XYZ file of C-alpha atoms in Angstrom:
702
model
C -2.610 13.503 36.147
C -5.945 13.503 36.998
C -7.731 14.328 32.770
C -5.366 11.389 32.728
C -6.473 8.994 35.001
C -10.185 10.408 33.796
C -9.406 9.912 29.516
C -8.576 5.612 30.972
C -11.858 5.993 32.891
C -14.187 6.781 30.174
C -12.746 4.800 27.502
C -12.255 1.455 29.618
C -16.887 2.505 30.128
C -16.908 2.878 26.730
C -15.420 -0.709 26.181
C -17.418 -1.633 28.544
C -20.614 -0.379 26.906
C -19.755 -2.002 23.708
C -19.835 -5.366 25.878
C -23.824 -4.004 27.785
C -24.939 -3.893 24.413
C -23.674 -6.153 22.245
C -26.321 -9.224 23.162
C -29.358 -6.645 21.979
C -30.402 -5.749 18.872
C -29.537 -2.368 18.416
C -25.999 -3.749 18.235
C -26.742 -7.001 16.342
C -28.300 -4.854 13.513
C -27.054 -0.950 13.828
C -23.587 -0.953 15.658
C -21.908 -3.829 14.281
C -22.405 -2.956 10.141
C -21.354 0.071 10.644
C -18.389 -1.271 12.357
C -17.858 -3.876 10.120
C -17.839 -1.333 7.391
C -14.897 0.955 8.834
C -12.994 -1.456 10.127
C -13.648 -5.108 8.841
C -13.818 -4.930 5.229
C -9.520 -3.292 4.530
C -7.814 -5.826 2.089
C -5.065 -5.557 5.499
C -6.971 -7.404 8.234
C -10.584 -8.058 7.453
C -13.241 -8.961 9.576
C -10.549 -9.713 12.448
C -10.601 -5.228 11.636
C -14.124 -4.748 14.160
C -12.509 -6.477 16.898
C -8.453 -5.434 16.874
C -9.555 -1.413 16.275
C -13.551 -1.552 18.970
C -12.380 -4.575 21.990
C -7.905 -5.327 21.732
C -7.243 -1.448 21.011
C -9.066 0.992 23.586
C -7.963 -1.821 26.233
C -4.122 -1.254 25.430
C -4.857 2.705 24.952
C -5.896 2.551 28.945
C -2.800 0.706 29.906
C -0.617 2.025 28.334
C -2.322 5.241 29.910
C -1.960 3.778 32.990
C 1.575 3.713 33.075
C 1.631 7.744 32.125
C -1.101 8.367 34.747
C 1.655 5.683 37.410
C 4.540 7.943 36.147
C 3.586 11.152 37.370
C 2.066 9.543 40.480
C 5.709 8.790 41.157
C 7.498 12.443 40.644
C 4.553 13.691 43.131
C 6.013 13.226 47.039
C 3.958 10.494 48.160
C 3.249 11.349 51.758
C 1.661 15.224 50.912
C -1.610 13.449 51.172
C -4.168 14.524 53.182
C -5.729 12.467 56.429
C -8.583 10.640 56.720
C -11.577 11.903 56.649
C -13.578 10.070 59.645
C -16.610 9.267 58.405
C -15.672 9.459 55.086
C -18.260 8.201 51.893
C -14.514 6.303 50.876
C -13.530 5.471 53.775
C -17.651 3.441 54.232
C -17.011 2.028 50.862
C -13.554 -0.074 52.470
C -14.461 -1.135 55.063
C -15.709 -5.032 55.244
C -18.931 -6.166 54.774
C -18.783 -9.558 54.426
C -16.023 -11.533 56.915
C -16.480 -14.630 57.482
C -17.271 -17.086 53.740
C -16.152 -18.685 50.321
C -15.661 -15.265 49.318
C -13.336 -13.864 52.238
C -12.601 -11.561 53.293
C -14.470 -9.232 50.770
C -14.999 -5.199 51.051
C -18.592 -3.273 50.455
C -16.783 -1.427 47.450
C -15.957 -5.452 46.329
C -19.243 -6.245 47.273
C -20.754 -3.133 44.402
C -18.195 -4.302 41.583
C -19.079 -8.425 42.523
C -22.399 -8.267 41.868
C -22.182 -5.066 38.582
C -20.442 -8.022 37.284
C -22.846 -10.394 37.766
C -25.658 -8.184 36.288
C -23.345 -7.662 33.765
C -23.501 -11.570 32.595
C -27.006 -11.964 34.181
C -28.569 -10.097 31.114
C -26.383 -11.250 28.404
C -26.886 -13.988 28.838
C -30.716 -13.291 29.637
C -30.345 -10.895 26.723
C -29.044 -13.217 24.210
C -31.831 -15.837 25.045
C -34.942 -13.421 24.615
C -34.115 -12.461 21.313
C -32.690 -15.760 19.886
C -35.524 -17.571 20.833
C -37.318 -15.742 19.916
C -36.926 -16.099 15.616
C -36.937 -19.748 16.713
C -40.450 -21.108 16.338
C -41.616 -25.196 15.905
C -41.548 -24.224 12.059
C -37.967 -23.811 11.766
C -37.304 -26.292 14.024
C -38.653 -28.611 11.994
C -37.182 -27.183 8.934
C -33.355 -28.135 10.095
C -34.725 -31.516 11.162
C -34.435 -30.462 14.882
C -36.574 -30.410 16.645
C -37.988 -26.620 19.304
C -36.272 -27.831 22.631
C -32.887 -29.201 20.649
C -32.760 -26.369 18.520
C -33.490 -23.827 21.644
C -30.721 -25.437 23.565
C -28.030 -25.031 21.127
C -28.361 -21.943 20.448
C -28.159 -21.762 24.120
C -25.629 -23.139 24.913
C -23.995 -20.778 21.688
C -24.512 -17.822 24.291
C -23.287 -20.103 27.365
C -19.618 -19.724 25.423
C -20.942 -15.792 25.242
C -21.345 -14.949 28.761
C -17.218 -17.156 29.926
C -16.278 -14.548 26.648
C -16.929 -11.647 29.270
C -14.994 -13.726 32.309
C -12.278 -14.869 30.396
C -11.331 -11.251 29.166
C -10.577 -10.161 33.023
C -9.356 -13.705 34.013
C -5.510 -12.549 33.222
C -5.529 -9.089 34.506
C -5.288 -10.317 38.345
C -1.988 -12.144 38.085
C -0.130 -9.808 35.861
C 2.188 -8.286 38.668
C 3.633 -5.435 35.984
C 0.511 -3.581 34.260
C -0.196 -0.344 35.026
C -4.181 -1.191 35.425
C -4.309 -2.366 39.212
C -1.878 0.300 40.773
C -3.321 2.776 38.671
C -6.324 1.640 41.278
C -4.863 1.079 44.158
C -4.510 -2.351 43.953
C -1.905 -4.544 43.958
C -1.671 -7.897 42.392
C -1.530 -10.431 45.807
C -4.747 -8.623 46.380
C -6.054 -8.862 43.725
C -5.568 -13.067 43.237
C -9.056 -13.720 44.592
C -10.164 -12.296 41.617
C -8.258 -13.877 39.309
C -9.666 -17.186 41.652
C -13.304 -15.509 40.798
C -13.106 -15.282 37.630
C -11.315 -19.030 37.529
C -13.802 -20.233 38.493
C -16.537 -18.806 37.015
C -14.270 -19.321 33.178
C -14.201 -22.746 33.953
C -17.794 -23.568 35.039
C -19.338 -21.470 32.332
C -17.162 -23.234 29.458
C -18.433 -26.993 31.487
C -21.544 -25.824 31.146
C -21.112 -24.641 27.126
C -19.490 -27.941 26.324
C -22.214 -29.882 27.834
C -24.958 -28.227 26.457
C -22.925 -29.216 23.307
C -22.573 -33.350 23.798
C -26.416 -33.601 24.951
C -27.258 -31.973 22.361
C -25.275 -33.705 19.556
C -26.795 -36.986 21.952
C -30.621 -35.613 20.998
C -29.182 -35.457 16.890
C -27.153 -38.231 17.021
C -23.753 -37.004 15.340
C -21.424 -37.284 18.745
C -19.418 -37.583 16.347
C -18.997 -33.709 16.052
C -17.067 -33.417 19.206
C -13.685 -34.601 16.468
C -14.939 -32.268 14.480
C -12.182 -29.449 13.596
C -12.987 -27.485 10.700
C -9.952 -25.370 9.525
C -12.792 -22.844 8.088
C -15.494 -22.569 11.494
C -15.082 -23.684 14.656
C -13.312 -26.514 15.614
C -15.448 -28.695 18.046
C -12.320 -30.929 18.501
C -10.133 -27.891 19.890
C -12.452 -26.134 22.630
C -12.546 -29.843 23.983
C -8.729 -29.882 24.162
C -9.072 -26.328 25.876
C -11.431 -27.338 28.209
C -9.943 -30.146 29.858
C -6.379 -28.110 30.190
C -8.853 -25.807 32.424
C -10.509 -28.439 34.723
C -7.321 -29.656 34.395
C -5.548 -26.671 36.123
C -9.287 -25.802 38.190
C -8.867 -29.745 40.237
C -5.767 -28.316 41.537
C -6.467 -25.083 42.457
C -9.128 -26.181 45.438
C -7.441 -25.302 49.034
C -7.182 -29.194 50.181
C -4.789 -29.912 47.494
C -3.073 -26.366 46.723
C -1.690 -26.674 50.319
C -0.890 -30.708 50.391
C 0.934 -30.901 46.702
C 1.807 -27.793 45.114
C 3.929 -29.049 42.882
C 0.857 -30.130 41.755
C -0.471 -27.064 41.727
C 2.507 -25.411 40.097
C 2.975 -27.042 37.287
C -0.260 -27.819 36.094
C -1.204 -24.406 36.139
C 1.479 -23.892 32.737
C -1.081 -25.674 31.347
C -3.065 -21.835 30.257
C -0.727 -22.581 27.496
C -3.155 -24.874 26.437
C -5.209 -23.288 27.237
C -5.401 -19.993 25.626
C -3.507 -21.681 21.938
C -6.103 -24.636 22.130
C -9.642 -21.543 22.664
C -8.230 -19.200 19.863
C -7.658 -22.184 17.342
C -11.286 -22.772 18.752
C -13.102 -20.336 18.548
C -10.268 -18.592 15.770
C -8.706 -15.439 16.304
C -11.074 -12.294 14.293
C -13.207 -14.339 17.742
C -9.973 -14.417 20.341
C -9.376 -10.599 20.167
C -12.670 -9.583 21.813
C -11.496 -11.109 25.422
C -7.396 -11.361 24.330
C -6.192 -8.098 25.383
C -6.188 -9.245 29.152
C -4.098 -11.785 28.182
C -1.690 -9.951 26.195
C -1.302 -7.313 28.885
C -0.334 -10.955 30.432
C 2.184 -11.763 27.952
C 3.992 -8.635 28.208
C 4.237 -8.603 31.718
C 5.219 -12.624 30.968
C 8.196 -12.123 28.979
C 9.104 -8.813 31.052
C 9.742 -10.962 33.889
C 11.342 -13.952 32.677
C 13.968 -11.939 30.891
C 14.904 -10.801 34.407
C 14.622 -14.040 35.465
C 17.708 -14.841 33.323
C 20.199 -12.750 36.027
C 22.069 -14.497 38.626
C 21.718 -12.147 41.537
C 24.184 -11.127 43.821
C 23.481 -12.775 47.476
C 25.257 -11.030 50.495
C 24.235 -12.774 53.269
C 21.710 -15.009 54.989
C 20.792 -14.373 59.170
C 18.556 -17.379 60.463
C 17.169 -17.516 63.145
C 16.358 -19.460 66.649
C 12.450 -19.654 64.920
C 13.055 -22.207 61.268
C 13.363 -18.020 60.156
C 16.666 -16.693 57.504
C 16.383 -12.963 56.472
C 18.425 -12.913 52.359
C 20.048 -9.880 52.091
C 20.742 -8.794 47.976
C 22.595 -6.521 47.076
C 20.301 -3.661 45.175
C 21.061 -1.136 42.907
C 20.364 2.554 44.155
C 18.445 3.473 41.393
C 15.321 0.950 42.097
C 12.639 2.441 44.197
C 9.646 0.203 46.242
C 7.160 0.989 48.527
C 6.095 -1.083 51.422
C 4.881 -4.337 52.126
C 6.680 -5.144 48.441
C 7.367 -9.011 47.249
C 10.243 -10.872 45.654
C 9.657 -13.734 43.622
C 12.754 -16.126 44.488
C 14.301 -19.362 42.733
C 17.314 -21.373 44.000
C 18.443 -23.444 41.300
C 20.289 -25.551 43.173
C 16.164 -26.168 44.163
C 14.353 -26.462 42.067
C 15.219 -24.804 38.779
C 11.242 -24.724 37.875
C 9.852 -23.697 41.210
C 8.967 -19.582 42.137
C 8.097 -18.623 46.129
C 6.665 -14.895 46.994
C 8.449 -12.778 50.071
C 7.879 -9.710 51.423
C 10.200 -7.696 51.274
C 11.758 -6.394 55.206
C 14.162 -3.533 53.807
C 13.215 -0.552 52.673
C 14.132 1.459 49.570
C 14.396 4.805 51.909
C 16.992 3.094 54.501
C 19.333 0.876 52.862
C 19.828 2.311 49.029
C 21.470 -0.591 48.148
C 20.787 -3.623 50.027
C 17.773 -5.580 49.952
C 15.800 -8.643 52.286
C 13.285 -10.926 52.659
C 12.065 -13.366 55.484
C 11.960 -16.681 54.896
C 10.247 -18.620 57.084
C 10.922 -22.871 56.788
C 7.623 -23.821 55.868
C 6.993 -25.587 53.510
C 9.645 -27.960 51.547
C 11.067 -25.690 49.238
C 11.653 -23.794 52.354
C 12.755 -26.604 55.069
C 15.295 -27.328 52.277
C 17.140 -24.053 51.652
C 16.342 -23.820 56.086
C 18.413 -27.252 55.643
C 20.870 -26.042 53.223
C 21.767 -22.517 55.436
C 22.833 -24.134 59.074
C 24.057 -26.847 57.964
C 27.926 -27.378 58.934
C 29.114 -27.401 55.640
C 30.177 -24.469 53.934
C 27.912 -22.071 51.467
C 30.643 -19.741 49.083
C 27.869 -18.920 47.308
C 24.148 -19.811 46.385
C 22.552 -19.033 42.965
C 19.909 -16.506 43.168
C 17.549 -15.441 40.283
C 14.610 -13.581 41.412
C 11.269 -11.964 40.325
C 10.260 -7.894 41.045
C 9.911 -6.534 43.553
C 5.645 -6.402 43.390
C 3.749 -4.028 45.449
C 2.143 -0.581 45.321
C 2.886 2.640 43.777
C 2.428 4.103 46.684
C 1.392 3.959 50.283
C -1.367 6.039 51.759
C -0.198 5.578 55.498
C 0.377 8.668 56.319
C -3.582 10.114 55.597
C -3.643 8.413 59.245
C -2.968 9.475 63.055
C -1.961 5.921 64.531
C -1.360 2.332 62.797
C -2.006 -0.331 64.202
C -0.951 -3.090 63.038
C -2.083 -6.365 63.525
C 0.397 -9.710 62.838
C 0.576 -13.460 63.909
C 4.138 -15.686 63.419
C 5.566 -14.623 60.141
C 3.456 -12.476 58.806
C 4.592 -9.689 60.866
C 7.041 -8.863 57.904
C 5.353 -6.149 55.693
C 4.772 -4.773 58.737
C 8.481 -4.237 59.040
C 9.127 -2.644 55.901
C 6.775 -0.205 57.261
C 8.142 0.766 59.653
C 11.235 0.501 58.575
C 9.834 3.304 55.796
C 8.270 5.100 58.643
C 11.480 5.477 60.190
C 12.897 6.694 57.238
C 10.574 9.433 56.209
C 11.569 10.116 60.432
C 15.263 11.130 59.666
C 14.505 13.031 55.640
C 10.951 14.869 55.160
C 8.911 16.569 57.222
C 6.143 15.257 57.753
C 3.912 14.133 61.050
C 4.744 10.878 60.598
C 1.285 8.339 62.561
C 2.067 6.804 66.284
C 2.630 2.630 65.205
C 1.510 -0.003 67.058
C 3.121 -3.117 66.506
C 0.423 -5.734 67.649
C 2.601 -9.061 67.654
C 1.587 -13.403 67.928
C 4.455 -15.632 68.736
C 3.553 -19.104 69.349
C 6.273 -19.735 71.376
C 8.762 -17.270 72.810
C 13.030 -18.657 70.340
C 10.035 -16.760 66.818
C 10.149 -13.095 69.725
C 14.257 -13.236 66.831
C 12.211 -12.081 64.279
C 11.574 -8.621 65.996
C 15.980 -8.750 65.637
C 15.006 -7.634 62.855
C 12.371 -4.455 62.777
C 15.218 -2.716 62.674
C 18.191 -3.045 59.849
C 22.004 -3.573 60.486
C 22.756 -0.656 58.824
C 21.475 2.891 58.054
C 19.672 4.912 61.033
C 21.455 7.498 62.613
C 22.174 7.194 66.717
C 19.195 6.527 67.825
C 15.632 7.007 67.396
C 12.975 10.058 66.244
C 11.288 11.646 68.088
C 8.639 11.518 65.552
C 8.781 7.825 65.487
C 6.683 7.373 68.359
C 6.038 3.017 68.547
C 4.857 0.752 70.771
C 5.105 -3.306 70.435
C 2.363 -5.552 72.183
C 3.889 -9.156 71.657
C 2.170 -11.799 72.769
C 4.008 -15.494 73.187
C 0.971 -18.118 73.955
C 2.017 -21.146 74.446
C 5.062 -20.748 76.790
C 3.385 -19.094 80.225
C 7.522 -17.272 81.274
C 10.593 -16.536 79.651
C 13.019 -19.100 79.154
C 16.539 -18.729 80.509
C 19.123 -17.700 79.571
C 21.463 -21.101 79.944
C 18.046 -22.015 76.652
C 19.188 -19.187 74.555
C 19.937 -20.010 71.148
C 22.932 -17.933 68.337
C 21.729 -16.142 64.924
C 24.139 -17.332 62.604
C 24.721 -15.486 59.815
C 26.257 -16.510 56.936
C 28.641 -14.575 54.343
C 28.987 -14.749 51.325
C 30.966 -14.472 48.596
C 29.096 -14.293 44.666
C 30.618 -14.192 41.581
C 31.656 -10.941 39.238
C 29.124 -12.602 37.203
C 26.250 -11.374 39.461
C 24.163 -8.929 39.677
C 22.589 -6.462 41.721
C 18.414 -6.967 41.828
C 17.485 -3.474 39.507
C 14.100 -2.668 37.340
C 13.838 -4.481 34.749
C 13.634 -1.401 32.187
C 15.318 1.951 34.788
C 14.290 4.397 36.761
C 11.472 5.203 34.380
C 9.777 1.538 33.616
C 6.239 2.614 33.911
C 7.021 4.632 30.942
C 8.734 2.303 29.095
C 6.217 -0.241 30.161
C 3.840 1.808 27.937
C 6.200 2.243 25.551
C 6.742 -1.551 25.266
C 2.699 -2.608 25.433
C 2.384 0.936 22.682
C 4.728 -0.298 20.374
C 5.040 -3.475 20.583
C 0.873 -3.745 19.066
C 2.359 -1.252 17.158
C 4.737 -3.032 14.709
C 1.626 -6.192 15.285
C 0.050 -4.563 13.513
C 2.487 -3.906 10.279
C 3.697 -6.472 10.409
C 0.248 -8.712 10.351
C -1.119 -5.345 8.118
C 1.505 -6.478 5.021
C 0.758 -10.830 6.123
C -2.988 -10.206 5.284
C -2.807 -7.984 2.462
C -0.031 -10.072 0.195
C -1.103 -13.671 1.563
C -3.471 -14.277 2.671
C -6.374 -11.769 1.307
C -5.083 -13.380 -3.225
C -6.521 -16.112 -1.432
C -9.100 -15.716 0.657
C -10.133 -12.218 -1.404
C -12.668 -11.817 2.551
C -15.228 -15.035 1.656
C -13.565 -16.473 5.256
C -13.644 -19.566 3.556
C -10.812 -20.513 1.712
C -8.445 -19.732 4.087
C -7.727 -21.713 6.755
C -8.911 -20.544 10.737
C -6.585 -22.397 12.086
C -3.085 -21.462 9.464
C -3.974 -17.945 10.444
C -4.983 -18.019 13.905
C -1.134 -19.548 13.846
C 0.688 -17.219 12.163
C -1.456 -14.152 14.851
C 0.330 -15.129 17.877
C 3.706 -15.915 16.118
C 3.691 -12.247 15.141
C 2.539 -11.102 18.827
C 4.795 -13.382 20.162
C 7.618 -12.122 18.081
C 7.005 -8.042 17.847
C 6.155 -8.038 22.411
C 9.296 -10.209 22.497
C 11.089 -7.836 20.571
C 9.803 -4.689 22.502
C 10.435 -6.000 25.901
C 14.130 -7.040 24.560
C 15.056 -4.446 23.443
C 13.949 -2.188 26.579
C 15.793 -4.043 28.562
C 19.028 -4.508 27.116
C 18.591 -0.494 26.489
C 18.174 0.136 29.727
C 20.424 -2.288 31.495
C 23.769 -0.933 29.281
C 22.159 2.352 30.425
C 21.810 1.828 34.299
C 23.536 -1.054 35.283
C 24.974 -1.249 38.400
C 28.642 -2.386 38.241
C 29.227 -2.385 41.653
C 32.278 -4.134 43.096
C 32.998 -6.856 44.128
C 33.423 -7.741 48.029
C 35.574 -10.070 49.961
C 33.186 -11.713 51.742
C 33.089 -14.666 54.536
C 31.265 -16.153 56.688
C 31.252 -15.450 60.217
C 29.025 -16.215 62.721
C 27.574 -13.601 65.034
C 25.948 -14.243 69.007
C 23.102 -13.895 69.706
C 19.896 -14.621 71.406
C 16.776 -15.857 71.766
C 15.757 -15.663 74.500
C 12.262 -13.373 75.154
C 12.549 -8.934 75.191
C 11.063 -8.206 78.510
C 9.625 -4.341 79.083
C 13.124 -3.927 80.043
C 15.378 -5.034 77.501
C 16.891 -7.932 76.231
C 18.782 -10.234 78.089
C 21.293 -10.569 75.593
C 22.270 -7.616 73.800
C 24.422 -8.940 70.285
C 27.623 -6.365 69.921
C 25.871 -4.542 66.962
C 22.938 -3.584 69.215
C 23.253 0.125 69.001
C 20.952 2.875 70.601
C 17.972 2.327 67.643
C 17.568 -0.529 68.523
C 17.942 -0.815 72.515
C 15.483 1.774 72.008
C 13.321 -0.750 70.666
C 13.288 -2.658 73.026
C 12.272 -0.006 75.919
C 9.154 0.045 73.997
C 8.429 -3.127 72.664
C 5.785 -5.361 75.892
C 5.521 -9.409 76.229
C 2.683 -11.195 77.717
C 2.638 -14.200 78.227
C 0.405 -17.929 78.059
C -2.315 -15.049 76.198
C -3.534 -13.665 72.912
C -4.474 -10.668 71.607
C -7.289 -9.347 73.236
C -7.997 -7.227 69.588
C -10.807 -5.666 69.916
C -10.096 -3.715 73.727
C -6.722 -3.154 72.182
C -7.780 -1.490 68.725
C -10.653 -0.262 70.306
C -7.880 1.880 72.153
C -5.888 3.401 70.141
C -6.656 7.493 70.032
C -7.408 9.313 67.055
C -9.796 9.975 64.780
C -8.304 8.129 61.523
C -6.982 4.889 62.573
C -5.636 2.509 59.649
C -5.711 -1.028 60.425
C -3.055 -3.601 58.945
C -3.216 -7.290 58.737
C -1.242 -9.897 58.037
C -0.928 -13.980 58.786
C -3.908 -16.265 59.223
C -6.727 -16.917 57.972
C -9.114 -16.306 61.409
C -6.824 -13.544 62.939
C -7.623 -11.540 60.469
C -11.446 -12.580 59.364
C -11.174 -11.892 63.726
C -9.582 -8.112 63.225
C -12.320 -7.170 60.673
C -15.083 -7.805 62.009
C -14.235 -5.624 64.856
C -13.172 -2.653 61.613
C -16.671 -4.067 60.256
C -18.661 -3.791 63.414
C -18.884 -0.152 63.537
C -18.175 0.217 67.107
C -14.814 2.120 66.050
C -16.131 4.362 63.602
C -12.359 5.796 63.030
C -10.867 2.313 62.016
C -9.547 1.866 58.478
C -9.093 -2.333 57.205
C -6.409 -3.283 55.518
C -5.778 -7.294 54.818
C -3.027 -8.064 53.474
C -3.215 -11.767 52.347
C -0.651 -13.920 50.213
C -2.262 -16.071 48.763
C -0.290 -17.211 45.842
């Protein structure tokens, strides 16, 4: 397993070395001619073979190796890990370095990699300019009918475009939710979305500068008509401008003020990525595209698999409506589906919006609830408000059509490496920690391993939100009482109320039981229990099929016309052929893998008779002695949890005191909630007052 990861790193670093060497004379005069001779002179691929084999193939290989690595890692017990070593180098690298600012909460490791990436961009740009400017003289510029500054401006504009391609090569990797590359290095799609944001800003800023420099140049040489040129045998300027405009429209809607107030605008305009990438290919030609195309290829595979999964209607079993404007949806799940705590599920409800997909934290544990999966939805935006109003209305609902994508989450969790675990939440930020607690309860019941001491610090605005603590323990799957191995303490703070509400003001938890259709399916892994191996198979087989088909087309159709001159056959036509073959290869292999796994591992769960049931409950706040009124479904585990809960009215948690007071040589600190809460916890962990605190922020910025 470690050898696989080592080989991945070697291949990836080799690709980075190509990027580093590309601006140099050594690459241009020695490496590039050799690569063109080896890979770019065949009648099957022509010049495209160079970029196809030197840039595209290595990254696909890395992704496939990542799938193999994750498959064997999944088979290994996630709890057989060493405790965190106090003061270790790795621990220091994970500490927050920047807490406030445009980058958000950033660790030492992230700053290091960001600095190296920016250094790569600067190195490439400076080296490109230095080598090219050395060949531009007043005489050479005059020979081309230009002033010296115009010749240098044109050269600089082209090199700025080269730099943008480096950013574009990585742009789509963080949003390939099911990709192996992120979990292979310990990242998740939701934690990596900030990298996509950073890269997106870089891509559009650099490509905008690239376009503006060319416009200034064309104006200065009185060739503004070049803006409308679509050269089918060379660079197409018009295609580049269309791509840039699509990118600018997407970019304009990503700013927080726009995204939060007009989420639908942000969501729908992001589909312009198809226009952006398509016309980028037409702009530079397919041969050059493959330098920055691997990330988008991996994203295309992931996107089509998500499309296939979203076609099924999912069996929704029940909905619990809590007084805190919160809904818990419970779905039927294939027992073979296993996911890690803090995983997320993307949900689509066509009766509310056919196009909108929203991510929600999974609160259930696959180790505790083998046939059920639950998510919690807080009433906040327009979409969630419509759902809440529909479910809480007096009208009876027998069935609610739902589609899903996921679950997505870390390949494994390392919470058990700590002696103690502190989870800090604000409002609905408690939901990721519900799955962590449930998973630890399941581990204490099924395995013999030391469970970290758990402290849950949760802040709520009103006492009605205390009802979310009802979700900490599931309604089924528990033993008669909590294991003595579970040392859990809950500190709940109600900030806007100074005393508990009277019992007369309490509300009930309404539970709706649905009657699913026979065609509804339980949530299953799109590629079955061996999903990582199947994903690796799809990546490798689709790429191989693509190579075979393109080789045949190039050898018997394009080559007889063009003879590798690249001046006869249309670049646009060639790009369309390549794109179509890529799409067909991905669709064919992904569909075949999905249908085979569905046929073999499909869960034929019998339809159960369900009906709407309203169970009495209370929204009264729990006290240190227990709840004012117990539900009939509550059992010893729930009562035990109530006894471990302390309520604090009219005050905010003193996070410094609470965090520094936790004992243990290694204390994991997880935080999820408002931005200021995350920043405050990060600042405490980064000050060095307690070297045993290890920070991890859980933030969803989709």
